[in-house]
mmCIF file of C-alpha atoms in Angstrom:
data_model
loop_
_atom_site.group_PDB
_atom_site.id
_atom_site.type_symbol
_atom_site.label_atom_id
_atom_site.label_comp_id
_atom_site.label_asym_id
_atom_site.label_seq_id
_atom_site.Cartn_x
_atom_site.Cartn_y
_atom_site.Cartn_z
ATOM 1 C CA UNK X 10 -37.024 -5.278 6.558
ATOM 2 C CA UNK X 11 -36.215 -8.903 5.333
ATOM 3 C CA UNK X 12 -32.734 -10.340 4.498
ATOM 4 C CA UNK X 13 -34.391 -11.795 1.198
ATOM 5 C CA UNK X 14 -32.929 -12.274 -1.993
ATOM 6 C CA UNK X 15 -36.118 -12.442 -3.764
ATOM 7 C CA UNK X 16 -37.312 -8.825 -5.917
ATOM 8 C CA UNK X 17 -40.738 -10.124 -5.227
ATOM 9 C CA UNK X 18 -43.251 -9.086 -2.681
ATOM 10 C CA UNK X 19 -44.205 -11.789 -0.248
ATOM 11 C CA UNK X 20 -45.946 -11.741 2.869
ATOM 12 C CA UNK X 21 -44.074 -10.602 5.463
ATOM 13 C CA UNK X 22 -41.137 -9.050 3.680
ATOM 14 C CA UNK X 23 -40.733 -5.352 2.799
ATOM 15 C CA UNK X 24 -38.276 -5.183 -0.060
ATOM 16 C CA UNK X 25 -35.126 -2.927 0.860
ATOM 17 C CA UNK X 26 -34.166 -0.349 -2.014
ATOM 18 C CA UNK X 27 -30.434 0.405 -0.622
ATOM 19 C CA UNK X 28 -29.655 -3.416 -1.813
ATOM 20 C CA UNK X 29 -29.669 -2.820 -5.149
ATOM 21 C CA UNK X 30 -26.672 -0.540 -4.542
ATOM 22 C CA UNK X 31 -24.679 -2.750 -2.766
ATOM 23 C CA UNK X 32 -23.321 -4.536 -5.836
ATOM 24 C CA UNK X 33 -21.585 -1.090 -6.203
ATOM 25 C CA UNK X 34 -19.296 -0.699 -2.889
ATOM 26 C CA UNK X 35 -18.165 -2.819 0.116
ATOM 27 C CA UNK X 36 -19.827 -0.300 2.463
ATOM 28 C CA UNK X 37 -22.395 -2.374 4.997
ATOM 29 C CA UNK X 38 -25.369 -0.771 3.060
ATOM 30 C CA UNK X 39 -29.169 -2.520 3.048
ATOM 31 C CA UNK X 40 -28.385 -4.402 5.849
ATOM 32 C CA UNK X 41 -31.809 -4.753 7.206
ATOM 33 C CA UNK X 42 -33.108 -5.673 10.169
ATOM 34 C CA UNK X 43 -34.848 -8.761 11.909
ATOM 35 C CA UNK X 44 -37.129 -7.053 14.660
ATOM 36 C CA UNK X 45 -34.467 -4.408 16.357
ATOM 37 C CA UNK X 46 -31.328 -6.441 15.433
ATOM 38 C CA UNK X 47 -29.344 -7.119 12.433
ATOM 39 C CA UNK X 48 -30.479 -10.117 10.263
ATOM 40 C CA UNK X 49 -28.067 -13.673 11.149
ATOM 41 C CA UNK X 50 -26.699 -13.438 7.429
ATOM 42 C CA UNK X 51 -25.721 -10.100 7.918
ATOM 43 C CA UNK X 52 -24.187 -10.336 11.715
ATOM 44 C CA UNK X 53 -22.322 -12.873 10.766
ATOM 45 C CA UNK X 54 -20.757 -11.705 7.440
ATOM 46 C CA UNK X 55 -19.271 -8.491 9.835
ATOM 47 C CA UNK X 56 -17.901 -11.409 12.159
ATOM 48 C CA UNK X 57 -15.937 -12.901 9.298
ATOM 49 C CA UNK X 58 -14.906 -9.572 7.876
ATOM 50 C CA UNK X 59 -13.468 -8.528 11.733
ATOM 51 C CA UNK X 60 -11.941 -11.713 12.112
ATOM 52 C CA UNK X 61 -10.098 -11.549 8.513
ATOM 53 C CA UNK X 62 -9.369 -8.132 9.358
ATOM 54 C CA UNK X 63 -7.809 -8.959 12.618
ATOM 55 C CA UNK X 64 -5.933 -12.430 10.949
ATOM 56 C CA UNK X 65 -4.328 -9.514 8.633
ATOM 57 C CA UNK X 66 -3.085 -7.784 11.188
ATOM 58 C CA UNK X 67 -1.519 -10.527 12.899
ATOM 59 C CA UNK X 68 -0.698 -12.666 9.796
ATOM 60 C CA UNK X 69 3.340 -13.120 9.681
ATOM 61 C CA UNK X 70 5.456 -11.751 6.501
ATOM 62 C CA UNK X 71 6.607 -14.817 4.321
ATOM 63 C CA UNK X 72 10.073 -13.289 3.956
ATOM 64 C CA UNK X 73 11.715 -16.328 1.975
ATOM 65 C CA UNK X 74 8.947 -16.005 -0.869
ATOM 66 C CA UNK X 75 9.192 -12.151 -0.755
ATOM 67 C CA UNK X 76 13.376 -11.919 -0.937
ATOM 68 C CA UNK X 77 12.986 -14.675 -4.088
ATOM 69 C CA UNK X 78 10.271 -12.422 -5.726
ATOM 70 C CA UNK X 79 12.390 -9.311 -5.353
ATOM 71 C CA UNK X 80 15.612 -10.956 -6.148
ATOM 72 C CA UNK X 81 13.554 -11.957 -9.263
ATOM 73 C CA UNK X 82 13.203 -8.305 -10.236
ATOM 74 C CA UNK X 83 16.376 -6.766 -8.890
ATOM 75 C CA UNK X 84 19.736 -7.227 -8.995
ATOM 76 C CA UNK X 85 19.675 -7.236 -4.889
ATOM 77 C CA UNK X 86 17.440 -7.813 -2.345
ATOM 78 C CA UNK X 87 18.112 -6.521 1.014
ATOM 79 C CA UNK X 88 16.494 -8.637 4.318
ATOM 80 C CA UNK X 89 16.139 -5.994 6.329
ATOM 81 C CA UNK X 90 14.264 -5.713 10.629
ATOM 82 C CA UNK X 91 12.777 -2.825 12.234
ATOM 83 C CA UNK X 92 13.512 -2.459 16.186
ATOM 84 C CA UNK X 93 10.275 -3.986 16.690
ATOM 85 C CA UNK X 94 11.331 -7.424 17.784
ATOM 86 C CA UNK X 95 7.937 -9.237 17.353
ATOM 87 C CA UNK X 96 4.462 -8.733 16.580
ATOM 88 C CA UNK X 97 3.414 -7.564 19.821
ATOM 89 C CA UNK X 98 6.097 -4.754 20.076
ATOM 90 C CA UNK X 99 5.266 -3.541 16.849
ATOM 91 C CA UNK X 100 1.587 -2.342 17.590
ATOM 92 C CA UNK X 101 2.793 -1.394 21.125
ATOM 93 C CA UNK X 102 5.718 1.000 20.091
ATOM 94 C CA UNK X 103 4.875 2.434 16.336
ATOM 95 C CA UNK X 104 7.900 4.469 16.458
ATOM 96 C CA UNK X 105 9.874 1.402 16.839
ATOM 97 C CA UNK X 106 8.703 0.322 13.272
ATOM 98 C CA UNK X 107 9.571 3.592 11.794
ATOM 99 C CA UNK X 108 13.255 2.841 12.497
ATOM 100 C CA UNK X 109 16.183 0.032 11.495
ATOM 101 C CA UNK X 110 17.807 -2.077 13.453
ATOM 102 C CA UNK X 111 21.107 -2.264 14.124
ATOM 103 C CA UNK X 112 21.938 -5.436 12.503
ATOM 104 C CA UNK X 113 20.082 -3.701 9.062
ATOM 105 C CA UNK X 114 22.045 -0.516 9.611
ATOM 106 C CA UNK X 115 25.410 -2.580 9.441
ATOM 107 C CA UNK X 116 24.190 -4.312 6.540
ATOM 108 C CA UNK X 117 23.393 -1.362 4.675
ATOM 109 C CA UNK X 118 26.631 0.500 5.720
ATOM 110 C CA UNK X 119 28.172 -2.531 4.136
ATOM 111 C CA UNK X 120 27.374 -1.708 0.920
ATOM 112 C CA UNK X 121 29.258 -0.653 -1.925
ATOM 113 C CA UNK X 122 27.014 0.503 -4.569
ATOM 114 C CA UNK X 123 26.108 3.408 -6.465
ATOM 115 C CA UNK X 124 24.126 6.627 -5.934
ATOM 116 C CA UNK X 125 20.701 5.826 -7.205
ATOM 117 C CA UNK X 126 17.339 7.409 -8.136
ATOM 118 C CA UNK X 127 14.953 5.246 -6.592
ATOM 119 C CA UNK X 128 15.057 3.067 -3.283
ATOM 120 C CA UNK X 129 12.180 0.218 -3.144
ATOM 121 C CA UNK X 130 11.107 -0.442 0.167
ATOM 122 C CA UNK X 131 8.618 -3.534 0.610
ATOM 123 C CA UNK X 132 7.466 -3.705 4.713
ATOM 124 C CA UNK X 133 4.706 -5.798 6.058
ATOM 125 C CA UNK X 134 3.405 -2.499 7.827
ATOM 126 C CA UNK X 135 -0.383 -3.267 9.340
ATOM 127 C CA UNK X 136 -1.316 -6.154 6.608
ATOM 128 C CA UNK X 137 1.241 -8.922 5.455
ATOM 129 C CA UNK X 138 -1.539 -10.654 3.643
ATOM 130 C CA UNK X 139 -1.311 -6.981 1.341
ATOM 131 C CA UNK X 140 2.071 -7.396 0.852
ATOM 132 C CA UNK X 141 1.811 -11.575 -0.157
ATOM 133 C CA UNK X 142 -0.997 -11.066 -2.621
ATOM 134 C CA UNK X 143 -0.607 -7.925 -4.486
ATOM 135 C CA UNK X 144 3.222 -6.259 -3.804
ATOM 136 C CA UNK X 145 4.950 -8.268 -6.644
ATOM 137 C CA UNK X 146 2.245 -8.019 -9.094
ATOM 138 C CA UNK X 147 2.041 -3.516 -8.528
ATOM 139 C CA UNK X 148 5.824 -3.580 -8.783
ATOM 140 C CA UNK X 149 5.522 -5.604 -12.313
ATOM 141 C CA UNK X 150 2.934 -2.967 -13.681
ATOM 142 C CA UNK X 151 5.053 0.193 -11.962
ATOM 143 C CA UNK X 152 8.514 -0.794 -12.692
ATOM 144 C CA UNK X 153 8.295 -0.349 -16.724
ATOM 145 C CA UNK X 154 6.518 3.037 -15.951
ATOM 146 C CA UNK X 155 9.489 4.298 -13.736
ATOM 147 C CA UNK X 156 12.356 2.492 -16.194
ATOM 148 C CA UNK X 157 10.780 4.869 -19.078
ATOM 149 C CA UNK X 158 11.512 7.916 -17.322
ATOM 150 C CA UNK X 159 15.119 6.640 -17.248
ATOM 151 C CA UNK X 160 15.029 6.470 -13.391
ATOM 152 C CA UNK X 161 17.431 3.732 -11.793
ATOM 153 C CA UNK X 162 16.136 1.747 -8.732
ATOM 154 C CA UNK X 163 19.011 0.637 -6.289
ATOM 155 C CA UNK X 164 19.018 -2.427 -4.439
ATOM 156 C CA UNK X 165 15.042 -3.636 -3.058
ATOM 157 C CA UNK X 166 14.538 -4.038 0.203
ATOM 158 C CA UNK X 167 11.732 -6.530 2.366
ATOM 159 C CA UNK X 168 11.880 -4.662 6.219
ATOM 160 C CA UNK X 169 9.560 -6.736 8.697
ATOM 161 C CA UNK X 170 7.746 -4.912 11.623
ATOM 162 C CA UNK X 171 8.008 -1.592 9.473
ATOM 163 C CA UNK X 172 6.188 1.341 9.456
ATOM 164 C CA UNK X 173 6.337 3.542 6.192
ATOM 165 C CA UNK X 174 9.041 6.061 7.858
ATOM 166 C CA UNK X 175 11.499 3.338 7.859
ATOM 167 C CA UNK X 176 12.005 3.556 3.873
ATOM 168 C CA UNK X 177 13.692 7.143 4.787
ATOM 169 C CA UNK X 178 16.442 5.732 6.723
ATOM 170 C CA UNK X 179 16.799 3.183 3.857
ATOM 171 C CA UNK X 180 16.905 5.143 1.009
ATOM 172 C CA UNK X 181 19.139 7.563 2.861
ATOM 173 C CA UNK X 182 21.337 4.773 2.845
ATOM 174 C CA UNK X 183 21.078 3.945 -0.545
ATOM 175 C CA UNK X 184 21.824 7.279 -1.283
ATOM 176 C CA UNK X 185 18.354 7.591 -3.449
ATOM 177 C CA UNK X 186 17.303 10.805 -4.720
ATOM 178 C CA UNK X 187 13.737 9.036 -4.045
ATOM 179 C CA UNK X 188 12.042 6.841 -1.728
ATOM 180 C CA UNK X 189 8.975 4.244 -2.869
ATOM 181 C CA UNK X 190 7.317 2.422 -0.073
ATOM 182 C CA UNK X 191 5.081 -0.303 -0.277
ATOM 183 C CA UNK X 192 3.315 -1.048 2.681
ATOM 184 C CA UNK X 193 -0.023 -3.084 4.226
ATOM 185 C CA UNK X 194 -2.468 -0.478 4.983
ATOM 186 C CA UNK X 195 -4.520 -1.063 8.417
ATOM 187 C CA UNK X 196 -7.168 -3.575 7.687
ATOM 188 C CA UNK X 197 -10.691 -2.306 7.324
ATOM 189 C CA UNK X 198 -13.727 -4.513 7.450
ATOM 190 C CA UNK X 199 -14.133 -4.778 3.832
ATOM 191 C CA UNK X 200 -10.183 -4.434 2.864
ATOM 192 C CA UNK X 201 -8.121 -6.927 4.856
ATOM 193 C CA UNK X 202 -5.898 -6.947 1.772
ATOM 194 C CA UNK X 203 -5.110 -2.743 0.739
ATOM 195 C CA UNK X 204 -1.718 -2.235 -0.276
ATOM 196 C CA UNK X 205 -0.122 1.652 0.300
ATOM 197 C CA UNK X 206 2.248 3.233 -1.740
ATOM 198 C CA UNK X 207 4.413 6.209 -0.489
ATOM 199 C CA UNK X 208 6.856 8.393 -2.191
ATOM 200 C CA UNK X 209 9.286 10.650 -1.043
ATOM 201 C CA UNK X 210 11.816 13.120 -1.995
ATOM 202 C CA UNK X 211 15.152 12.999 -0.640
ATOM 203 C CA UNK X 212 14.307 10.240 2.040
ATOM 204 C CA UNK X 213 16.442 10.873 5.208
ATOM 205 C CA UNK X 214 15.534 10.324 8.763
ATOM 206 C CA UNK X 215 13.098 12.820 10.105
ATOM 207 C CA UNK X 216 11.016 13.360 7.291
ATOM 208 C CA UNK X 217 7.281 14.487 7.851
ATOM 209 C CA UNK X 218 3.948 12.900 6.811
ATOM 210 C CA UNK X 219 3.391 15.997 5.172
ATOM 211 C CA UNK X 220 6.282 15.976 3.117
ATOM 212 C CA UNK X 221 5.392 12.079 1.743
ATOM 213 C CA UNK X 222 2.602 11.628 -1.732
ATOM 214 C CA UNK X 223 -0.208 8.301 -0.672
ATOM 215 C CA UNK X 224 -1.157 6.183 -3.192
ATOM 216 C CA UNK X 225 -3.593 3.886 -0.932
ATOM 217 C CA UNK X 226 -6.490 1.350 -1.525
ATOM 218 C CA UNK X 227 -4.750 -0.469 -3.945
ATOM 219 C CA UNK X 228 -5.898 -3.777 -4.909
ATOM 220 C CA UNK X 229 -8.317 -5.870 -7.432
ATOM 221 C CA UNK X 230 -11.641 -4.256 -5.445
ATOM 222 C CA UNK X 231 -9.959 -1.001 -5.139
ATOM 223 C CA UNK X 232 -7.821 1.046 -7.448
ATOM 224 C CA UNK X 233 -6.210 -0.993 -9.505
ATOM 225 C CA UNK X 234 -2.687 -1.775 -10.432
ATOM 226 C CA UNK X 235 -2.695 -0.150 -13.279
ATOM 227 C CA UNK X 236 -4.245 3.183 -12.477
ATOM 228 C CA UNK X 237 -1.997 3.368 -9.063
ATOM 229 C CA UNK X 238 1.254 2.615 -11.098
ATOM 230 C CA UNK X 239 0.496 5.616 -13.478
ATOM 231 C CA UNK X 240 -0.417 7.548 -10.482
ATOM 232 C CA UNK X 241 2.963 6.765 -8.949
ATOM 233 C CA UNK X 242 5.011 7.641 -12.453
ATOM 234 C CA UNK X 243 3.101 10.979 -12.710
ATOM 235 C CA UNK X 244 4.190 12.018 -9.303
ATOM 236 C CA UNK X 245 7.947 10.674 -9.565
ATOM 237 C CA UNK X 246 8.161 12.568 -12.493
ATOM 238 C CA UNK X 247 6.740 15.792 -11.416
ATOM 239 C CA UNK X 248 9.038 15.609 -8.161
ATOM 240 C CA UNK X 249 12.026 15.405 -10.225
ATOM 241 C CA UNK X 250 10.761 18.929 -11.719
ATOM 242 C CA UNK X 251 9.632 20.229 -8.746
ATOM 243 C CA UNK X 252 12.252 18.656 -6.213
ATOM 244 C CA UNK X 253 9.990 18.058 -3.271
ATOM 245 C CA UNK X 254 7.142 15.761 -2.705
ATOM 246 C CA UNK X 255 4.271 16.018 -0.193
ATOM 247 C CA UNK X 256 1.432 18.911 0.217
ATOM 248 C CA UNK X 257 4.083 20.605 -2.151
ATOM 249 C CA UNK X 258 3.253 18.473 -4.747
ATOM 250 C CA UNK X 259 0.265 18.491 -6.048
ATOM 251 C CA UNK X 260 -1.751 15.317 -7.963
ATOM 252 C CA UNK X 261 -3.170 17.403 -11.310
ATOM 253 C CA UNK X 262 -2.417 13.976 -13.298
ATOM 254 C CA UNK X 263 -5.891 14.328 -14.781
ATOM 255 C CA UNK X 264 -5.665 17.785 -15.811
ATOM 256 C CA UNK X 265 -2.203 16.743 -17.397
ATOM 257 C CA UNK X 266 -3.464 14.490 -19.274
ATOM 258 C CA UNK X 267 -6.379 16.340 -20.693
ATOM 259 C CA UNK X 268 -4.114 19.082 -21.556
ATOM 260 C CA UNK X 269 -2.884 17.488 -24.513
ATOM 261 C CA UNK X 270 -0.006 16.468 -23.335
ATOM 262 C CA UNK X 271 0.348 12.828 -24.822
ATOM 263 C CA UNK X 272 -2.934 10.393 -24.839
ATOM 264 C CA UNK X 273 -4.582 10.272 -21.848
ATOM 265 C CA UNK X 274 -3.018 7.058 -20.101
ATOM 266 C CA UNK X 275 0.302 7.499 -21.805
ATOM 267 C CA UNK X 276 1.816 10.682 -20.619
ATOM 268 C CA UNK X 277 4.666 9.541 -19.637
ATOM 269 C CA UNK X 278 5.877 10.045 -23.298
ATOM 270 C CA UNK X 279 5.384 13.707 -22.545
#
């Protein structure tokens, strides 16, 4: 089968059905083939995607423009380091991401502020390039959503070389009744740029996967802003009924909706 763009039979091509679906997904569908290889075009579209994918993973946290965009939408914004050290340490020792250094523990031990209901936890995680392009603009579509349940979000805080465990520490700290973690997800061929949101009941060192909700995939060729913001309200509010998050809580946000229990898209007025 031909790489052509053409709908129109031509010597020597063979027209490829699966292409007309690939204007509906990012999977590498309707490749074709040039003898027993992949076509040139198509080879060398995966070598940009694994090279982008690979630049994400590698790609440095711009700290400065985070803090100012969080200090922007909080009333503090916390610089905060995992015990990763660099780069390299982080993807050698994971568990070293999933915990504070001691520099950040002083600084949050430092604090004098309030009890809260919700710690914000920004880390660079597996894709900084995530975090630069869509962290800011979730938190302005989620933020509103969580203020209308009457929730109160303590201080923000930017962790680099962190792994989503190391919002439980912080919101321990914080003393948060809930955790909310944004965090690069690992680069995949077609998503260099998916940002992951966590949430977590009663964050405190230790805490399972199990016991955290995933909002992944977020961003403008994945689920957007909008729908993962209402996702995240929905379960915030339900785990203040419930008092647990995780496999305990369960996503029925749908079924809530269509249950008459405000507009569908609005029921956080319920």
């Amino acid at each position: 089968m031909s790489e052509s763009g053409s709908e129109h039979s031509s010597p020597g091509v063979v027209i490829n059905p699966w292409r007309r679906l690939r204007q509906h997904t990012d999977a590498r569908i309707g490749l074709g083939r040039a003898g027993g290889s992949l076509p040139t075009a198509a080879q060398l579209a995966f070598q940009l995607d694994h090279a982008q994918a690979r630049d994400a993973v590698h790609l440095a946290l711009d700290t400065e423009r985070m803090i100012e965009g969080l200090a922007k939408r909080f009333p503090l914004a916390l610089r905060l380091h995992s015990v990763a050290r660099d780069r390299s340490e982080y993807l050698r020792r994971p568990d070293y991401g999933r915990r504070l250094d001691a520099e950040s523990e002083a600084q949050l031990a430092a604090l004098d502020s309030a009890p809260c209901d919700l710690s914000i936890c920004v880390v660079d995680g597996l894709s900084a390039r995530a975090i630069h392009e869509h962290a800011l603009a979730f938190l302005d579509v989620a933020l509103p959503k969580l203020e209308h349940l009457g929730l109160r979000a303590g201080p923000a805080a930017l962790v680099e070389q962190g792994r989503v465990a190391v919002g439980d520490p912080v919101g321990a700290a914080l003393r948060a009744r809930m955790s909310v973690v944004l965090v690069g997800e690992r680069p995949g061929l077609s998503s260099p740029d998916s940002l992951g949101v966590y949430f977590t009941w009663d964050p405190r060192p230790g805490r399972l996967d199990s016991e955290r909700n995933c909002i992944s995939n977020i961003r403008p060729r994945g689920q957007s802003f909008e729908a993962a913001a209402q996702l995240l309200a929905y379960l915030v509010r339900e785990a203040c009924a419930l008092g647990a998050s995780g496999v305990t809580l369960k996503d029925d946000s749908v079924a809530d909706s269509e249950l008459g229990n405000g507009q569908q898209g609005n029921f956080l007025l319920s």
